Structures are given as structure tokens and as C-alpha cells.
Amino acid sequence: MRIEDYALIGDMQSAALVARDGSIDWLCLPRFDSPSCFAALLGKESNGHWWLGPAGRPVADRRRYRDETLILETEYDTPTGTVRVIDFMPPRDRNPDVVRIVEGVSGTVEMSTQIRIRFDYGRIVPWVRRSDGNLQAVGGPDSIWLHSPVPLKGGDYAHRATFHVKEGERLSFVFTWHPSHEPMPRLVSAEDHLVQTEELWAEWVGQCTYKGPWRDAVVRSLITLKALTYAPTGGIVAAPTTSLPEDLGGVRNWDYRFCWLRDATMTLDALIGSGYLDEAASWRAWLLRAIAGRPQDLQIMYGVAGERRLPEMELGWLDGYEDSRPVRIGNGAVNQLQLDVYGEVLNCLYLSRTSGLAPDDRAWSIQRELLDYVEEHWDEPDEGLWEVRGPRRHFTHSKVMCWVAMDRAIKQVENFGRTGPVERWAEVRDRIHAEICSKGYDETRNTFTQSYGSSEVDAALLLLPIVGFLPIDDPRVTGTVTAIERELLSDGFVLRYPVAEDNDVDGLPGGEGAFLACSFWLVEVMAMQGRTEEARELFDRLLTLRNDVGLLAEEYDPRYGRLVGNFPQAFSHVPLIHAARALS
């Protein structure tokens, strides 16, 4: 299956990817960042999957989400009839469940299912036994119970069944995880949970304030972002997957199942702008817990509960998606210095206040500590927004976001009665601004550059007018946008920065696709420039890159005409929402 052949289901604590042929090829339990029990996405079926569909394993004729929910409905037309498979993960009570309901639509259809449970990213083959018509799989700390309405036959470390479903008939499969030292969990009612899940999503979507012409795309993106929140803590993961390649067959494979401060703040900005203040309050509480301590210890990312140690390692027993090796878990970028996150955090907290979130004295105290750090370290080189694994540089975008940090703090004092050394902050803010305009701008080419002294441009420079660093009609902004369109477009979509053998910025071999967020930024900037027709044309092209159920990966590779990178990606759906609002 291609990356775009997958759909997402989830319970706001974990998520599964369901392929067009009815196979669940990725599922980590009990959390987004837990070891998987299905890992065929990154290896073979022997690394774990659960297929359910008509005999012969056809690809679905149709699939969609039920109305504005995360309930997936997949339909197959066969010579003898039509069948629908309904997949969802109900809101979690104690244990996570995956529910699959087979519904006969017309005629009689021969169905098959095959399940291979593999714990620890496909490495552990569990011990499986039958109990009261259920299957229990145990391996180390993990235990799975599978309730099946049809008998499953074991063999070759898998369990299979063939059965028939008639028009009007509904058969429910329920897959439940729990710690292996605990007793068997109670069986959930599939039909009751289907109703509850639909009601939950209908109530949540009902809060959306966006009424523009792209409501379907915006709501689907909002649902996807909500699905990537970890409900117990308020943390927001960047994506539910690891090691889906940015370059097919290459080494640009990273684990995104963590909470990047940058991604989370941008996600919160999109949610707040769409009427979702509860998520902002939960995320602020998560943030204050996660970053509590010395400001110099601030990390760019944390675990879903605020964990700080996320060591990167390689899983050699997995072949990788389309032979893209290595497969990685954890993320070594956790130890990088990325100065832009300070600006992202302070900007998000400021926007939360402007949107009506109640003041929090502890939050302001922590912001003042972060500002002290920015004041002392803004002039240092860092790894920047794109988490380069080459040498540190004075990235222009990082400096701009340091300016944002100081600017938003000043606005907190001016607009919300906070206290602080405003004159000193203003002096630092102005000094940062002047240096960027001097060292990050190339007068001969009339463009800001990726880093001080660099000859390259960077798509992140599109954010300069969006964050208010310079007016949209400033000639330097106009020149920068022109340079980006001239030098970074690939088939009309925007690359992050030039990737070439003689460019050692990111320290990695191989190429990559067009980073979708960058193209949405260009749409927003075009709209700000009054280039409405061009902006709408690019936005419409970007919407066609979504898969059939409205999901986007991190990148689109024009070389292959395919989505690449982790999926679905919050960092793609967030700017989609912003671009739609800008055009509306």
C-alpha cells in the first residue's frame, strides 16, 4: 500500500492505520509512542497486521468517514453482493479497543480475516490461547483479547477465518489491549460504542466556528488534529507513525510520535482560531508541567506525558517502508538547540490570552524565565526549524522567532496588565530586528537568506510577514517571496530548502519531497499580498494531494506523484486551516 492508501482511526490516546484492502498495518498500544502490536507498515505481514475483507483480498471500491467523525466505513462490491466494514476506536474507558463491524449491504459476501499479533515492533511472537470463544495473546507486559463472532483457526503463527455475511447482518470483532498482569477486561458492546463514538465527534465538531467555503477540508483537518492529542495530559503528537520516509528508499526516516513544542503551538493556534479553547487550556497545563525547571533545560520535544529522555535507536529486524532503512524509534533531535521554539511557545500563549483563555500567574512566571534565556542566547547558532544534522548556523528564521518571543512578551504587558522590564525587552527586540535585517538579508539579491552569510533561501522565511516581523508590502518581503518562488518550487510546490550534494546544511544524503506546510504558507502569503487568484489556484492543487479520506502526509514528492513522510502529519493539516482562513 502507498502511504496515501491508509486511513486513520484513533481514541485520542493512540491510533491505527487501516489500508484500502482492509488491513490494519500499524497500531501502538496503549499510547502513541508505545511499541506496536501491528508493524507490517514498516516490514512484512509477519511483523503484525489484521486483515478483514472479502475473500480474495480486493481493494475497497469506496471508503469514507461517517459524516464528521473518525469512524471509517469501507465498502466492497463483489459479484455476489456488497459489504461494508466499519472501523473505529471508541473513547477509552480503561483499556484501548479496536472495533470492526462487518455489515451486509446486499446479497451474500464471502469474507475472510487474518490476524498476526506481534509485540515490540514486530519482534515478539506472543503465546496465544483460547478462552470462552476469545483469543488471548500474551508477550511480556502486553496482552490482547480478541472477541470474534466466527471461529478462528490457528496456524503458521497467525489466526484465520472464512465466513459469509448476508444483507442486513452485522458481525462485530473487538480487539482489546491490557497489561498482561491484569485480569481479562470486560467485553465492550460494539454497537453501543459505535453510537457513543459518533455522538462524541458530533458534539466536538459542533463547536467549530469556521463557516467558510472549505469547511469540509478544515473540519477533516481539525478532526485529525484532535485525534493526535493525548487526552490524559493534553499533549499533541506530530504524527502517529515513525520512519515513514521523506525520501523513498532513503535514510530520512524519523520518529514523530512525540510532542514538539513548535508543532503543538501551531496546532493550538489552529484549534483556538476555530473555537476550541478547552484544548488550549489542556495544552497549557501540559506545557507548564513538561517544561517546569530551569529555562536552559527546555527541550524542543517531549513524550506525551512530558517525558524528557527520548533516545534514538534503530530496529534492525524491520525492513522499512519500501526498503527505507533504518527504522528508528526515539528521536536524537531532542538534544538539539532550536531557538525558534521559544518564540513559538510565547506566541501561542499570547494568542491563547487574546482568544479568551483565563490568565495564569505560573504561566507568566515561566514565560519570564524563558525570556531571560532568550535575552542571553538569541545570538548563538542553532540547529533551526528543520532540525538539521549538519553544523549549527545562525538561521534567520530562528532569530526572527527570538524577536517574536520578545515582542509577544511586551504585548502581554501592554494588553493584559502583566509586569516586566518592558524597556529592556524592547531594546533587545529592536537589536534582534536590526541584526536580522543587516546579516540575514542579501541586498544584492533583495532577499532574506536561510542563515547569516548564506546564499540560499529557505521556505521558513515565508513566515516573516505572517508573524509580523515586517509588513507584507515591505520590498524585502516581496523580494524574499519572489526568490522562494524562483528557487524552491518543484512542480509548483515549495521545497523547504535546496537539497544537493554540494549543500551540507542538513548533513544527510538523498533528496526529499515538497514540504506541504511550506506550500500552504505560500498560499497564506499570496492571500496577504492580494494575489487571491494565484493563492486559490495553489490551495486547490494542494487539496487534491489529500487522499480519498482527506489526509495529508508530511511531504509530496513530485518525482513519484506520491505522499511521503510520516502520516497523517499535524504540520501539514495546521497550515491548511490557516490558509483556508486567510482565503476566506
CSV table of C-alpha atoms in Angstrom, one decimal, residues 236-565:
chain,number,residue,atom,x,y,z
A,236,ILE,CA,-0.2,16.7,20.9
A,237,VAL,CA,1.9,14.4,18.8
A,238,ALA,CA,3.3,15.4,15.4
A,239,ALA,CA,2.1,12.2,13.8
A,240,PRO,CA,1.1,8.7,14.9
A,241,THR,CA,3.9,6.9,12.9
A,242,THR,CA,7.6,6.5,12.8
A,243,SER,CA,10.1,6.1,10.0
A,244,LEU,CA,7.8,6.7,7.0
A,245,PRO,CA,10.4,8.0,4.6
A,246,GLU,CA,10.8,11.5,3.4
A,247,ASP,CA,12.8,10.0,0.5
A,248,LEU,CA,11.6,6.6,-0.7
A,249,GLY,CA,14.4,4.1,-0.1
A,250,GLY,CA,16.5,6.6,1.7
A,251,VAL,CA,17.6,7.3,5.3
A,252,ARG,CA,15.4,10.3,6.2
A,253,ASN,CA,13.2,8.3,8.5
A,254,TRP,CA,12.3,9.8,11.8
A,255,ASP,CA,10.0,9.0,14.8
A,256,TYR,CA,7.3,11.6,15.0
A,257,ARG,CA,5.2,10.1,17.9
A,258,PHE,CA,6.2,12.9,20.3
A,259,CYS,CA,5.2,16.4,21.3
A,260,TRP,CA,7.2,19.0,19.5
A,261,LEU,CA,6.7,22.4,21.1
A,262,ARG,CA,6.7,24.0,17.7
A,263,ASP,CA,4.1,21.6,16.1
A,264,ALA,CA,1.9,21.7,19.2
A,265,THR,CA,1.8,25.5,19.4
A,266,MET,CA,0.9,25.7,15.7
A,267,THR,CA,-1.7,23.1,16.2
A,268,LEU,CA,-3.1,25.0,19.2
A,269,ASP,CA,-3.2,28.2,17.1
A,270,ALA,CA,-5.3,26.4,14.5
A,271,LEU,CA,-7.7,25.0,17.1
A,272,ILE,CA,-8.0,28.2,19.0
A,273,GLY,CA,-8.8,30.1,15.8
A,274,SER,CA,-11.6,27.5,15.2
A,275,GLY,CA,-13.2,27.9,18.6
A,276,TYR,CA,-11.5,25.2,20.7
A,277,LEU,CA,-10.3,26.8,23.9
A,278,ASP,CA,-10.5,23.7,26.0
A,279,GLU,CA,-7.7,22.2,24.0
A,280,ALA,CA,-5.6,25.3,24.6
A,281,ALA,CA,-6.2,25.1,28.4
A,282,SER,CA,-5.2,21.4,28.4
A,283,TRP,CA,-2.1,22.0,26.3
A,284,ARG,CA,-1.0,25.0,28.5
A,285,ALA,CA,-1.3,22.7,31.6
A,286,TRP,CA,0.7,20.1,29.8
A,287,LEU,CA,3.3,22.6,28.8
A,288,LEU,CA,3.8,24.0,32.3
A,289,ARG,CA,4.4,20.5,33.6
A,290,ALA,CA,6.7,19.5,30.8
A,291,ILE,CA,9.0,22.5,30.8
A,292,ALA,CA,9.0,23.0,34.6
A,293,GLY,CA,12.6,23.6,35.8
A,294,ARG,CA,15.5,25.6,34.5
A,295,PRO,CA,14.9,27.5,31.2
A,296,GLN,CA,18.2,26.3,29.8
A,297,ASP,CA,16.8,22.8,30.1
A,298,LEU,CA,13.9,23.5,27.7
A,299,GLN,CA,13.7,20.8,25.1
A,300,ILE,CA,12.2,21.1,21.6
A,301,MET,CA,10.1,18.0,22.2
A,302,TYR,CA,8.8,15.7,25.0
A,303,GLY,CA,6.9,12.5,25.4
A,304,VAL,CA,3.1,12.6,25.5
A,305,ALA,CA,3.2,12.8,29.3
A,306,GLY,CA,6.1,15.2,29.4
A,307,GLU,CA,9.0,12.6,29.3
A,308,ARG,CA,12.4,14.1,28.5
A,309,ARG,CA,14.5,11.2,27.6
A,310,LEU,CA,13.6,10.0,24.1
A,311,PRO,CA,16.8,8.1,23.0
A,312,GLU,CA,17.0,7.3,19.3
A,313,MET,CA,17.7,3.7,18.3
A,314,GLU,CA,17.4,1.6,15.2
A,315,LEU,CA,15.2,-1.5,14.7
A,316,GLY,CA,17.3,-3.8,12.5
A,317,TRP,CA,14.7,-6.6,12.2
A,318,LEU,CA,12.3,-4.3,10.3
A,319,ASP,CA,12.9,-3.9,6.5
A,320,GLY,CA,11.5,-0.4,6.5
A,321,TYR,CA,8.7,1.1,4.4
A,322,GLU,CA,9.6,0.2,0.8
A,323,ASP,CA,13.1,-0.7,2.0
A,324,SER,CA,13.7,2.7,3.6
A,325,ARG,CA,16.2,2.0,6.3
A,326,PRO,CA,16.9,2.4,9.1
A,327,VAL,CA,13.7,2.2,11.1
A,328,ARG,CA,14.1,4.4,14.0
A,329,ILE,CA,12.3,4.9,17.4
A,330,GLY,CA,13.1,7.8,19.7
A,331,ASN,CA,14.5,11.0,18.2
A,332,GLY,CA,18.0,12.3,18.7
A,333,ALA,CA,16.8,15.8,17.8
A,334,VAL,CA,15.6,16.0,21.4
A,335,ASN,CA,19.0,17.3,22.3
A,336,GLN,CA,19.2,20.0,19.7
A,337,LEU,CA,19.2,23.7,20.3
A,338,GLN,CA,16.3,25.2,18.3
A,339,LEU,CA,15.9,28.8,19.4
A,340,ASP,CA,12.7,29.3,17.4
A,341,VAL,CA,10.7,27.2,19.9
A,342,TYR,CA,10.9,30.0,22.4
A,343,GLY,CA,9.1,32.3,20.1
A,344,GLU,CA,6.5,29.6,19.1
A,345,VAL,CA,5.7,29.0,22.8
A,346,LEU,CA,5.4,32.7,23.8
A,347,ASN,CA,3.4,33.4,20.7
A,348,CYS,CA,0.9,30.6,21.4
A,349,LEU,CA,0.5,31.6,25.0
A,350,TYR,CA,-0.2,35.2,23.9
A,351,LEU,CA,-2.7,34.1,21.3
A,352,SER,CA,-4.4,32.0,23.9
A,353,ARG,CA,-4.9,35.0,26.1
A,354,THR,CA,-6.2,37.1,23.2
A,355,SER,CA,-8.7,34.4,22.5
A,356,GLY,CA,-10.1,34.5,26.0
A,357,LEU,CA,-8.1,31.9,27.9
A,358,ALA,CA,-8.0,32.8,31.6
A,359,PRO,CA,-4.7,34.3,32.9
A,360,ASP,CA,-2.3,32.0,34.8
A,361,ASP,CA,0.3,33.5,37.0
A,362,ARG,CA,2.5,30.5,36.9
A,363,ALA,CA,2.5,30.6,33.1
A,364,TRP,CA,3.6,34.2,33.1
A,365,SER,CA,6.4,33.4,35.6
A,366,ILE,CA,7.7,30.6,33.3
A,367,GLN,CA,7.5,32.9,30.3
A,368,ARG,CA,9.7,35.5,32.1
A,369,GLU,CA,12.2,32.8,32.8
A,370,LEU,CA,12.2,31.8,29.1
A,371,LEU,CA,12.6,35.4,28.1
A,372,ASP,CA,15.7,35.7,30.3
A,373,TYR,CA,17.2,32.8,28.4
A,374,VAL,CA,16.3,34.2,25.0
A,375,GLU,CA,17.9,37.5,26.0
A,376,GLU,CA,21.2,35.8,26.8
A,377,HIS,CA,21.3,33.3,24.0
A,378,TRP,CA,19.5,34.7,20.9
A,379,ASP,CA,22.7,35.5,19.2
A,380,GLU,CA,24.0,31.9,19.3
A,381,PRO,CA,23.9,29.5,16.3
A,382,ASP,CA,21.4,26.6,16.5
A,383,GLU,CA,20.0,23.6,14.5
A,384,GLY,CA,16.9,25.6,13.5
A,385,LEU,CA,13.4,24.8,12.5
A,386,TRP,CA,14.3,21.9,10.2
A,387,GLU,CA,16.4,20.1,12.8
A,388,VAL,CA,19.5,19.9,10.6
A,389,ARG,CA,22.1,17.3,11.4
A,390,GLY,CA,24.8,19.3,9.9
A,391,PRO,CA,26.8,22.1,11.8
A,392,ARG,CA,24.9,24.8,13.7
A,393,ARG,CA,24.2,28.0,11.9
A,394,HIS,CA,22.8,31.5,12.6
A,395,PHE,CA,19.4,30.6,11.0
A,396,THR,CA,17.4,33.7,10.1
A,397,HIS,CA,14.1,32.1,11.0
A,398,SER,CA,15.4,31.2,14.5
A,399,LYS,CA,16.4,34.8,15.0
A,400,VAL,CA,13.0,36.0,13.8
A,401,MET,CA,11.3,33.8,16.4
A,402,CYS,CA,13.5,35.1,19.1
A,403,TRP,CA,12.2,38.6,18.0
A,404,VAL,CA,8.7,37.1,18.3
A,405,ALA,CA,9.4,35.9,21.8
A,406,MET,CA,10.3,39.4,23.0
A,407,ASP,CA,7.5,41.1,21.0
A,408,ARG,CA,4.8,38.9,22.4
A,409,ALA,CA,6.0,39.4,26.0
A,410,ILE,CA,5.8,43.1,25.5
A,411,LYS,CA,2.3,42.7,24.2
A,412,GLN,CA,1.3,40.7,27.2
A,413,VAL,CA,2.3,43.6,29.4
A,414,GLU,CA,0.7,46.2,27.2
A,415,ASN,CA,-2.6,44.3,26.6
A,416,PHE,CA,-3.1,42.2,29.7
A,417,GLY,CA,-1.5,44.1,32.5
A,418,ARG,CA,1.4,41.8,33.1
A,419,THR,CA,4.6,43.2,34.7
A,420,GLY,CA,8.1,43.0,33.4
A,421,PRO,CA,11.1,45.1,32.2
A,422,VAL,CA,9.4,46.3,29.0
A,423,GLU,CA,12.0,48.9,28.1
A,424,ARG,CA,14.8,46.3,28.3
A,425,TRP,CA,12.8,43.8,26.3
A,426,ALA,CA,12.0,46.4,23.7
A,427,GLU,CA,15.7,47.2,23.4
A,428,VAL,CA,16.5,43.5,22.9
A,429,ARG,CA,13.7,43.1,20.4
A,430,ASP,CA,14.9,46.1,18.4
A,431,ARG,CA,18.5,44.8,18.5
A,432,ILE,CA,17.5,41.4,17.2
A,433,HIS,CA,15.4,43.1,14.4
A,434,ALA,CA,18.3,45.2,13.3
A,435,GLU,CA,20.8,42.4,13.2
A,436,ILE,CA,18.4,40.2,11.1
A,437,CYS,CA,17.9,43.0,8.6
A,438,SER,CA,21.6,43.5,8.4
A,439,LYS,CA,23.1,40.0,8.5
A,440,GLY,CA,20.1,37.9,7.3
A,441,TYR,CA,19.3,40.0,4.3
A,442,ASP,CA,21.2,40.0,0.9
A,443,GLU,CA,20.8,43.4,-0.6
A,444,THR,CA,22.2,42.4,-4.0
A,445,ARG,CA,19.6,39.7,-4.4
A,446,ASN,CA,16.8,41.5,-2.5
A,447,THR,CA,16.0,38.5,-0.3
A,448,PHE,CA,16.4,37.3,3.2
A,449,THR,CA,18.6,34.2,3.3
A,450,GLN,CA,18.5,30.9,5.2
A,451,SER,CA,21.3,31.8,7.5
A,452,TYR,CA,23.7,34.7,8.0
A,453,GLY,CA,26.1,34.8,5.1
A,454,SER,CA,24.3,32.1,3.2
A,455,SER,CA,23.4,32.3,-0.5
A,456,GLU,CA,20.4,30.0,-0.1
A,457,VAL,CA,16.8,30.8,0.6
A,458,ASP,CA,14.5,28.9,3.0
A,459,ALA,CA,10.7,28.4,2.9
A,460,ALA,CA,10.6,29.3,6.6
A,461,LEU,CA,11.2,32.9,5.5
A,462,LEU,CA,7.6,33.0,4.3
A,463,LEU,CA,6.7,33.3,7.9
A,464,LEU,CA,8.3,36.7,8.3
A,465,PRO,CA,5.1,38.7,7.4
A,466,ILE,CA,2.8,36.1,8.9
A,467,VAL,CA,4.4,36.6,12.4
A,468,GLY,CA,4.5,40.4,11.9
A,469,PHE,CA,8.3,40.8,11.6
A,470,LEU,CA,7.8,43.0,8.5
A,471,PRO,CA,4.8,44.3,6.7
A,472,ILE,CA,3.6,42.2,3.8
A,473,ASP,CA,4.3,45.1,1.4
A,474,ASP,CA,7.8,45.7,2.5
A,475,PRO,CA,10.1,45.4,-0.6
A,476,ARG,CA,12.4,43.0,1.3
A,477,VAL,CA,9.4,40.7,1.9
A,478,THR,CA,8.3,40.9,-1.7
A,479,GLY,CA,11.8,40.1,-2.8
A,480,THR,CA,12.1,37.1,-0.5
A,481,VAL,CA,8.8,35.7,-1.7
A,482,THR,CA,9.9,36.1,-5.3
A,483,ALA,CA,13.2,34.4,-4.6
A,484,ILE,CA,11.4,31.5,-2.9
A,485,GLU,CA,9.1,31.1,-5.8
A,486,ARG,CA,12.0,31.2,-8.2
A,487,GLU,CA,14.4,28.8,-6.4
A,488,LEU,CA,12.3,26.5,-4.3
A,489,LEU,CA,9.3,25.5,-6.4
A,490,SER,CA,9.1,21.9,-7.6
A,491,ASP,CA,6.2,21.2,-9.9
A,492,GLY,CA,4.5,24.2,-8.3
A,493,PHE,CA,5.1,23.1,-4.7
A,494,VAL,CA,7.5,24.5,-2.2
A,495,LEU,CA,10.7,22.7,-1.0
A,496,ARG,CA,12.0,23.5,2.5
A,497,TYR,CA,15.4,24.5,1.2
A,498,PRO,CA,17.8,23.4,-1.6
A,499,VAL,CA,18.9,19.8,-1.2
A,500,ALA,CA,22.0,19.0,-3.2
A,501,GLU,CA,25.3,17.1,-3.0
A,502,ASP,CA,27.2,20.3,-2.5
A,503,ASN,CA,24.8,21.7,0.1
A,504,ASP,CA,25.7,20.3,3.6
A,505,VAL,CA,23.0,22.2,5.5
A,506,ASP,CA,21.2,19.1,6.8
A,507,GLY,CA,24.1,16.7,6.9
A,508,LEU,CA,22.1,13.9,5.2
A,509,PRO,CA,22.3,12.1,1.8
A,510,GLY,CA,19.5,11.9,-0.6
A,511,GLY,CA,16.6,14.2,-1.5
A,512,GLU,CA,13.1,14.8,-0.3
A,513,GLY,CA,9.7,15.9,-1.5
A,514,ALA,CA,8.0,19.2,-1.3
A,515,PHE,CA,7.2,20.0,2.4
A,516,LEU,CA,3.4,20.6,2.3
A,517,ALA,CA,3.4,23.1,5.2
A,518,CYS,CA,5.6,25.4,3.1
A,519,SER,CA,3.2,25.4,0.2
A,520,PHE,CA,0.3,26.3,2.5
A,521,TRP,CA,2.5,29.2,3.9
A,522,LEU,CA,2.9,30.4,0.3
A,523,VAL,CA,-0.9,30.4,-0.1
A,524,GLU,CA,-1.3,32.5,3.0
A,525,VAL,CA,1.4,34.9,1.9
A,526,MET,CA,-0.2,35.2,-1.5
A,527,ALA,CA,-3.5,36.0,0.1
A,528,MET,CA,-1.9,38.6,2.2
A,529,GLN,CA,-0.3,40.1,-0.9
A,530,GLY,CA,-3.7,40.3,-2.6
A,531,ARG,CA,-2.8,37.6,-5.1
A,532,THR,CA,-6.1,35.9,-4.4
A,533,GLU,CA,-6.5,34.1,-7.7
A,534,GLU,CA,-3.0,32.6,-7.5
A,535,ALA,CA,-3.5,31.7,-3.9
A,536,ARG,CA,-6.8,29.9,-4.6
A,537,GLU,CA,-5.2,28.0,-7.5
A,538,LEU,CA,-2.3,26.7,-5.4
A,539,PHE,CA,-4.7,26.0,-2.5
A,540,ASP,CA,-6.9,23.9,-4.7
A,541,ARG,CA,-3.9,22.0,-6.1
A,542,LEU,CA,-2.8,21.3,-2.5
A,543,LEU,CA,-6.3,20.0,-1.6
A,544,THR,CA,-6.0,17.5,-4.5
A,545,LEU,CA,-3.0,16.0,-2.8
A,546,ARG,CA,-5.1,14.8,0.2
A,547,ASN,CA,-6.0,11.1,0.0
A,548,ASP,CA,-9.6,9.9,-0.6
A,549,VAL,CA,-10.4,10.5,3.1
A,550,GLY,CA,-8.9,13.9,3.4
A,551,LEU,CA,-5.5,13.1,5.0
A,552,LEU,CA,-2.0,14.5,4.3
A,553,ALA,CA,1.5,13.2,5.0
A,554,GLU,CA,4.4,15.5,5.7
A,555,GLU,CA,5.6,15.9,2.1
A,556,TYR,CA,4.6,15.3,-1.5
A,557,ASP,CA,7.2,14.0,-3.9
A,558,PRO,CA,6.6,15.3,-7.4
A,559,ARG,CA,9.1,12.8,-8.7
A,560,TYR,CA,6.8,9.9,-7.9
A,561,GLY,CA,3.5,11.7,-7.6
A,562,ARG,CA,3.1,10.3,-4.1
A,563,LEU,CA,2.8,11.4,-0.4
A,564,VAL,CA,5.9,10.8,1.6
A,565,GLY,CA,6.9,11.2,5.3
